[in-house]
Amino acid sequence: MAKSPETEHPQRAFGWAARDPSGVLSPFNFSRRENGDEDVTIKIHFCGICHSDLHSIKNEWGIARYPIVPGSCDYCNQQLENYCPKMTFTYGSIDRDGTPTYGGYSDIVVVDQHFVVRFPDSMPFDAGAPLLCAGVTVYSPMKYYGMADGPAGKHLGVVGLGGLGHVAVKIGKAFGLKVTVISHSPGKEGEAVGRLGADGFVVSSDPLQIKAAVGSMDYIIDTVSAVHVLTPLLALLKTNGKLITLGLPDKPLELPIAPLVLGRKLVGGSDIGGMKETQEMLDFCAKHNITADVEVIPMNQVNVAMARLAKSDVRYRFVIDVANSLSK
Amino acid sequence: MVGNQPEKEHPVPAFGLAARDQSGVLSPFNFSRRATGEKDVKFKVIYCGICHSDLHMIKNEWGTSTYPLVPGHEIVGEVTEVGSQVEKFKVGDRVGVGCIVGSCRSCDNCSNSIENYCPKMILTYAGTYHDGTVTYGGYSDVMVCDEHFVVRVPDALPLDAAAPLLCAGITLYSPLRYYGLDKPGIHLGIVGLGGLGHVGVKFAKAMGAKVTVISTSPAKKQEAIERHGADSFLVSRDQEQMKAAMGTLDGIIDTVSAVHPIMPLIGLLKTHGKLVLVGAPEKPLELPVFPLLMGRKIVGGSCIGGMKETQEMLDFAAKHNITADIEVIPADYVNTAMQRLEKGDVKYRFVIDVAKTMQA
């Protein structure tokens, strides 16, 4: 007979959880395990709201186990733990002791030290938190697929200017890449070029702009999680170009094969990053003064934030001020 | 637009087999080749392989064909004349020409020896040459070609069985190298055991791979293993076999050009595995994104190879005794051969005995 979330473990914890696919979050009493020999107990100050949290709480991928306390603000990785077939997610997984994992929309978390990273002193907590998912999610494929290898002047396209996309622009520029943002919203050009430092902007729904940019990019990072067409994106790649897709649509995408064959192009995936790489990413971002652009909110605004996130109405990540606003 | 008069276009009389319309029926065709230019190599065609692309093109299945169409891009023969600036070849040399006879020679791709990705590459047949004339392929008695696009056929390779390497061979060799699937000990899958697939097995084995052939036909298992040297065989329609093989392959070369599901193939790959398509189905395929992300896998394409690599491939084949398995046919059998090819009834490439059977 399963114990209740409150009595499962010895340390009391409090957070906000979704109970069902409506995704509405509400106060939730639960518990954390005793701090073991290899464990670190962390008082949570901030936790970013990642779009995956929204997908999860609404069971858009069909794998939800309620109640779900989202929040992978303290996700951690070395080497390739992120590709381990038995990896445990920060939330929504079953941990080694058989109990469900609860994420960072909560006051404390207890984590094996291997999966904890050090936050650089020069990096503000609130603006740095989203790097733990968004940052490593774009940093890792940039390294793995050779975008950071040079020579200088390689051209990266970033599809989607949201939580992932805006961080990709910053990290891409820090790697010395020429960066073009590809977006269906013409209104984002000012931000992309003016504020975030992108070198160019292509409106994906404008065939003339796409045509002008055909065969111009060495790489494309596609952050869009909605189902979308790949054909125009593949056309933007040069010969040997690589389209790396990071979003998780709930249906398969249509992949035209002729562009791959005729241009020796490829479509690859990437999923967050390992522990060592996450630490490396944080240190790289600290060195280059890279943080996310955030809107800090109190916990009791989290459902409003989710509704706005569903409409992409955020520049560019919500961060929950957990320590100051999570009252029992 | 009515021709160009093929017989009078150029000074050198030539004879071949051409399709006149979308029926794809091939019939005798008198035309002409250009005079041997300073950089040209002229050769007597001895054999020409029949590639499945020839079948697609004679029937205009890709919508790019112009008639009359003389197919053939697996062409081998003996040099009869060289231009004054030709450096690599002399009269009597055994040579071959594959899928391309020209490119811009100045773009990044041409400079990097991947002329096959030049936006202005000129196909061996049904293309338009620099002088504005239509290119005619190797189902003919003589070829004139710029030396840059001619390769030497090593003495160790028999001409007839080497001909298919000029398309099928390079089509498999190139992605094995480019995608890093040429390392000893890797486990490679090859989908489809036809003209491309059977040559792929041979190259992969020579590179030290463990090879699994993946096919819809259980009947091909014995040949795959006993004749071509594959280590194992997976029937793609057998769900249990496919399930048992999940996560076992470092790479897959998929030679199938019909529309087919790639999700099961992606499932066969290990983490960091690579699925490379060399056939181009005419409709988009469904790409399941989760498995791609969760295993950091890739789906890529490849199309023949550049000239430098084609020569390298032939030299590698000579060193490792790799040739295609062929059925040599006389020129007047070609329409029957096309019908059999359409049904997959060939082990594993038809090769036309041009020198002995193709005469005006």
Short mmCIF file of N, CA, C and O in Angstrom, two decimals, chain B residues 120-184:
data_model
loop_
_atom_site.label_atom_id
_atom_site.label_comp_id
_atom_site.label_asym_id
_atom_site.label_seq_id
_atom_site.Cartn_x
_atom_site.Cartn_y
_atom_site.Cartn_z
N LYS B 120 25.52 23.56 -60.03
CA LYS B 120 25.49 23.54 -61.50
C LYS B 120 26.06 22.24 -62.05
O LYS B 120 26.54 22.21 -63.18
N MET B 121 26.00 21.19 -61.28
CA MET B 121 26.56 19.95 -61.80
C MET B 121 25.77 19.48 -63.02
O MET B 121 24.56 19.71 -63.13
N ILE B 122 26.51 18.83 -63.95
CA ILE B 122 25.90 18.39 -65.20
C ILE B 122 25.83 16.87 -65.18
O ILE B 122 26.86 16.18 -65.05
N LEU B 123 24.62 16.36 -65.30
CA LEU B 123 24.45 14.91 -65.27
C LEU B 123 24.90 14.27 -66.58
O LEU B 123 24.80 14.89 -67.65
N THR B 124 25.35 13.05 -66.47
CA THR B 124 25.88 12.32 -67.63
C THR B 124 24.84 12.15 -68.73
O THR B 124 25.19 12.07 -69.91
N TYR B 125 23.59 12.08 -68.33
CA TYR B 125 22.55 12.04 -69.36
C TYR B 125 21.35 12.87 -68.94
O TYR B 125 21.11 13.07 -67.75
N ALA B 126 20.66 13.36 -69.94
CA ALA B 126 19.48 14.22 -69.74
C ALA B 126 19.85 15.52 -69.05
O ALA B 126 19.01 16.16 -68.43
N GLY B 127 21.12 15.89 -69.15
CA GLY B 127 21.56 17.17 -68.63
C GLY B 127 21.84 18.12 -69.78
O GLY B 127 21.69 17.76 -70.94
N THR B 128 22.27 19.33 -69.44
CA THR B 128 22.65 20.30 -70.48
C THR B 128 24.11 20.64 -70.30
O THR B 128 24.51 21.14 -69.24
N TYR B 129 24.91 20.38 -71.34
CA TYR B 129 26.35 20.61 -71.23
C TYR B 129 26.67 22.09 -71.36
O TYR B 129 25.81 22.91 -71.71
N HIS B 130 27.93 22.46 -71.11
CA HIS B 130 28.37 23.87 -71.19
C HIS B 130 28.07 24.49 -72.55
O HIS B 130 27.86 25.69 -72.65
N ASP B 131 28.08 23.64 -73.60
CA ASP B 131 27.85 24.17 -74.95
C ASP B 131 26.36 24.22 -75.30
O ASP B 131 25.98 24.45 -76.45
N GLY B 132 25.50 23.96 -74.30
CA GLY B 132 24.06 24.05 -74.53
C GLY B 132 23.42 22.79 -75.07
O GLY B 132 22.20 22.72 -75.23
N THR B 133 24.24 21.76 -75.37
CA THR B 133 23.65 20.54 -75.94
C THR B 133 23.27 19.56 -74.84
O THR B 133 23.80 19.59 -73.73
N VAL B 134 22.37 18.64 -75.20
CA VAL B 134 21.89 17.62 -74.27
C VAL B 134 22.99 16.58 -74.05
O VAL B 134 23.71 16.22 -74.99
N THR B 135 23.12 16.10 -72.84
CA THR B 135 24.10 15.04 -72.60
C THR B 135 23.44 13.67 -72.82
O THR B 135 22.29 13.45 -72.44
N TYR B 136 24.21 12.79 -73.46
CA TYR B 136 23.74 11.43 -73.72
C TYR B 136 24.65 10.47 -72.98
O TYR B 136 25.88 10.64 -72.97
N GLY B 137 24.06 9.44 -72.39
CA GLY B 137 24.80 8.57 -71.49
C GLY B 137 25.44 7.37 -72.14
O GLY B 137 25.70 7.35 -73.36
N GLY B 138 25.69 6.34 -71.32
CA GLY B 138 26.57 5.25 -71.73
C GLY B 138 25.94 4.07 -72.43
O GLY B 138 26.64 3.11 -72.75
N TYR B 139 24.63 4.11 -72.72
CA TYR B 139 24.09 3.04 -73.55
C TYR B 139 24.45 3.42 -74.99
O TYR B 139 23.58 3.65 -75.84
N SER B 140 25.73 3.57 -75.23
CA SER B 140 26.17 4.03 -76.54
C SER B 140 27.60 3.57 -76.80
O SER B 140 28.28 3.12 -75.87
N ASP B 141 28.06 3.72 -78.02
CA ASP B 141 29.35 3.11 -78.38
C ASP B 141 30.56 3.97 -78.06
O ASP B 141 31.67 3.44 -77.95
N VAL B 142 30.38 5.25 -77.91
CA VAL B 142 31.52 6.12 -77.66
C VAL B 142 31.13 7.22 -76.67
O VAL B 142 29.98 7.67 -76.64
N MET B 143 32.10 7.63 -75.83
CA MET B 143 31.88 8.73 -74.89
C MET B 143 33.01 9.74 -75.05
O MET B 143 34.16 9.35 -75.28
N VAL B 144 32.68 11.02 -74.94
CA VAL B 144 33.70 12.06 -74.88
C VAL B 144 33.44 12.83 -73.60
O VAL B 144 32.33 13.32 -73.39
N CYS B 145 34.47 12.90 -72.76
CA CYS B 145 34.24 13.47 -71.43
C CYS B 145 35.46 14.26 -70.96
O CYS B 145 36.59 13.86 -71.21
N ASP B 146 35.23 15.35 -70.25
CA ASP B 146 36.32 16.14 -69.65
C ASP B 146 37.11 15.24 -68.70
O ASP B 146 36.53 14.50 -67.90
N GLU B 147 38.44 15.28 -68.78
CA GLU B 147 39.24 14.34 -67.99
C GLU B 147 38.96 14.43 -66.50
O GLU B 147 39.13 13.46 -65.77
N HIS B 148 38.53 15.61 -66.02
CA HIS B 148 38.27 15.77 -64.59
C HIS B 148 37.18 14.80 -64.12
O HIS B 148 37.15 14.42 -62.95
N PHE B 149 36.33 14.40 -65.05
CA PHE B 149 35.19 13.57 -64.66
C PHE B 149 35.35 12.12 -65.13
O PHE B 149 34.40 11.36 -65.17
N VAL B 150 36.60 11.79 -65.48
CA VAL B 150 36.92 10.42 -65.89
C VAL B 150 37.76 9.80 -64.78
O VAL B 150 38.61 10.47 -64.20
N VAL B 151 37.50 8.52 -64.49
CA VAL B 151 38.32 7.83 -63.49
C VAL B 151 39.02 6.64 -64.15
O VAL B 151 38.56 6.13 -65.18
N ARG B 152 40.10 6.24 -63.52
CA ARG B 152 40.84 5.08 -64.01
C ARG B 152 40.25 3.83 -63.36
O ARG B 152 40.05 3.79 -62.14
N VAL B 153 40.02 2.80 -64.16
CA VAL B 153 39.58 1.52 -63.58
C VAL B 153 40.83 0.67 -63.35
O VAL B 153 41.52 0.32 -64.31
N PRO B 154 41.15 0.39 -62.10
CA PRO B 154 42.38 -0.37 -61.81
C PRO B 154 42.42 -1.70 -62.57
O PRO B 154 41.40 -2.36 -62.77
N ASP B 155 43.64 -2.09 -62.96
CA ASP B 155 43.80 -3.33 -63.73
C ASP B 155 43.24 -4.54 -63.00
O ASP B 155 42.78 -5.48 -63.64
N ALA B 156 43.30 -4.51 -61.69
CA ALA B 156 42.84 -5.67 -60.91
C ALA B 156 41.33 -5.89 -60.98
O ALA B 156 40.84 -6.94 -60.60
N LEU B 157 40.59 -4.91 -61.46
CA LEU B 157 39.13 -5.06 -61.52
C LEU B 157 38.68 -5.42 -62.93
O LEU B 157 39.03 -4.73 -63.89
N PRO B 158 37.89 -6.49 -63.07
CA PRO B 158 37.32 -6.78 -64.38
C PRO B 158 36.37 -5.65 -64.79
O PRO B 158 35.59 -5.18 -63.97
N LEU B 159 36.43 -5.25 -66.04
CA LEU B 159 35.66 -4.08 -66.49
C LEU B 159 34.16 -4.24 -66.27
O LEU B 159 33.49 -3.32 -65.81
N ASP B 160 33.62 -5.41 -66.62
CA ASP B 160 32.16 -5.56 -66.56
C ASP B 160 31.65 -5.47 -65.12
O ASP B 160 30.69 -4.75 -64.83
N ALA B 161 32.32 -6.15 -64.20
CA ALA B 161 31.84 -6.16 -62.81
C ALA B 161 32.22 -4.88 -62.07
O ALA B 161 31.71 -4.63 -60.96
N ALA B 162 33.10 -4.08 -62.66
CA ALA B 162 33.47 -2.80 -62.03
C ALA B 162 32.51 -1.69 -62.43
O ALA B 162 32.33 -0.72 -61.69
N ALA B 163 31.86 -1.84 -63.59
CA ALA B 163 31.00 -0.75 -64.09
C ALA B 163 29.99 -0.26 -63.04
O ALA B 163 29.89 0.95 -62.81
N PRO B 164 29.25 -1.14 -62.38
CA PRO B 164 28.25 -0.65 -61.41
C PRO B 164 28.85 0.12 -60.23
O PRO B 164 28.13 0.84 -59.54
N LEU B 165 30.13 -0.04 -60.00
CA LEU B 165 30.72 0.69 -58.88
C LEU B 165 30.65 2.20 -59.12
O LEU B 165 30.66 2.99 -58.18
N LEU B 166 30.58 2.59 -60.40
CA LEU B 166 30.61 4.01 -60.73
C LEU B 166 29.39 4.77 -60.26
O LEU B 166 29.42 5.99 -60.13
N CYS B 167 28.31 4.04 -59.99
CA CYS B 167 27.17 4.69 -59.34
C CYS B 167 26.87 3.98 -58.04
O CYS B 167 26.99 4.57 -56.97
N ALA B 168 26.52 2.71 -58.09
CA ALA B 168 26.16 1.98 -56.87
C ALA B 168 27.31 1.99 -55.86
O ALA B 168 27.12 2.20 -54.66
N GLY B 169 28.51 1.76 -56.36
CA GLY B 169 29.67 1.69 -55.46
C GLY B 169 29.89 2.99 -54.72
O GLY B 169 29.95 3.02 -53.49
N ILE B 170 30.01 4.09 -55.45
CA ILE B 170 30.30 5.37 -54.80
C ILE B 170 29.13 5.83 -53.93
O ILE B 170 29.32 6.46 -52.90
N THR B 171 27.91 5.45 -54.32
CA THR B 171 26.74 5.84 -53.54
C THR B 171 26.78 5.26 -52.13
O THR B 171 26.28 5.86 -51.18
N LEU B 172 27.39 4.10 -51.98
CA LEU B 172 27.53 3.51 -50.64
C LEU B 172 28.84 3.89 -49.97
O LEU B 172 28.90 4.17 -48.77
N TYR B 173 29.93 3.94 -50.75
CA TYR B 173 31.24 4.22 -50.19
C TYR B 173 31.29 5.61 -49.55
O TYR B 173 31.79 5.78 -48.43
N SER B 174 30.74 6.60 -50.25
CA SER B 174 30.84 7.98 -49.77
C SER B 174 30.23 8.19 -48.39
O SER B 174 30.89 8.72 -47.49
N PRO B 175 28.97 7.78 -48.13
CA PRO B 175 28.42 7.99 -46.79
C PRO B 175 29.07 7.15 -45.72
O PRO B 175 29.12 7.57 -44.56
N LEU B 176 29.60 5.99 -46.07
CA LEU B 176 30.31 5.21 -45.05
C LEU B 176 31.49 6.03 -44.53
O LEU B 176 31.76 6.05 -43.32
N ARG B 177 32.17 6.72 -45.42
CA ARG B 177 33.29 7.57 -45.01
C ARG B 177 32.81 8.83 -44.31
O ARG B 177 33.22 9.14 -43.20
N TYR B 178 31.91 9.57 -44.94
CA TYR B 178 31.52 10.88 -44.43
C TYR B 178 30.87 10.81 -43.06
O TYR B 178 31.10 11.65 -42.18
N TYR B 179 30.03 9.79 -42.85
CA TYR B 179 29.33 9.70 -41.58
C TYR B 179 30.10 8.88 -40.55
O TYR B 179 29.56 8.51 -39.51
N GLY B 180 31.36 8.58 -40.87
CA GLY B 180 32.19 7.88 -39.88
C GLY B 180 31.74 6.46 -39.62
O GLY B 180 31.95 5.93 -38.52
N LEU B 181 31.14 5.82 -40.61
CA LEU B 181 30.66 4.46 -40.42
C LEU B 181 31.64 3.45 -41.02
O LEU B 181 31.27 2.32 -41.33
N ASP B 182 32.89 3.91 -41.14
CA ASP B 182 33.91 3.07 -41.77
C ASP B 182 34.92 2.54 -40.75
O ASP B 182 35.99 2.07 -41.12
N LYS B 183 34.60 2.65 -39.47
CA LYS B 183 35.54 2.22 -38.44
C LYS B 183 35.40 0.72 -38.17
O LYS B 183 34.28 0.21 -38.07
N PRO B 184 36.52 0.02 -38.04
CA PRO B 184 36.45 -1.42 -37.76
C PRO B 184 35.64 -1.69 -36.49
O PRO B 184 35.75 -0.96 -35.52
#
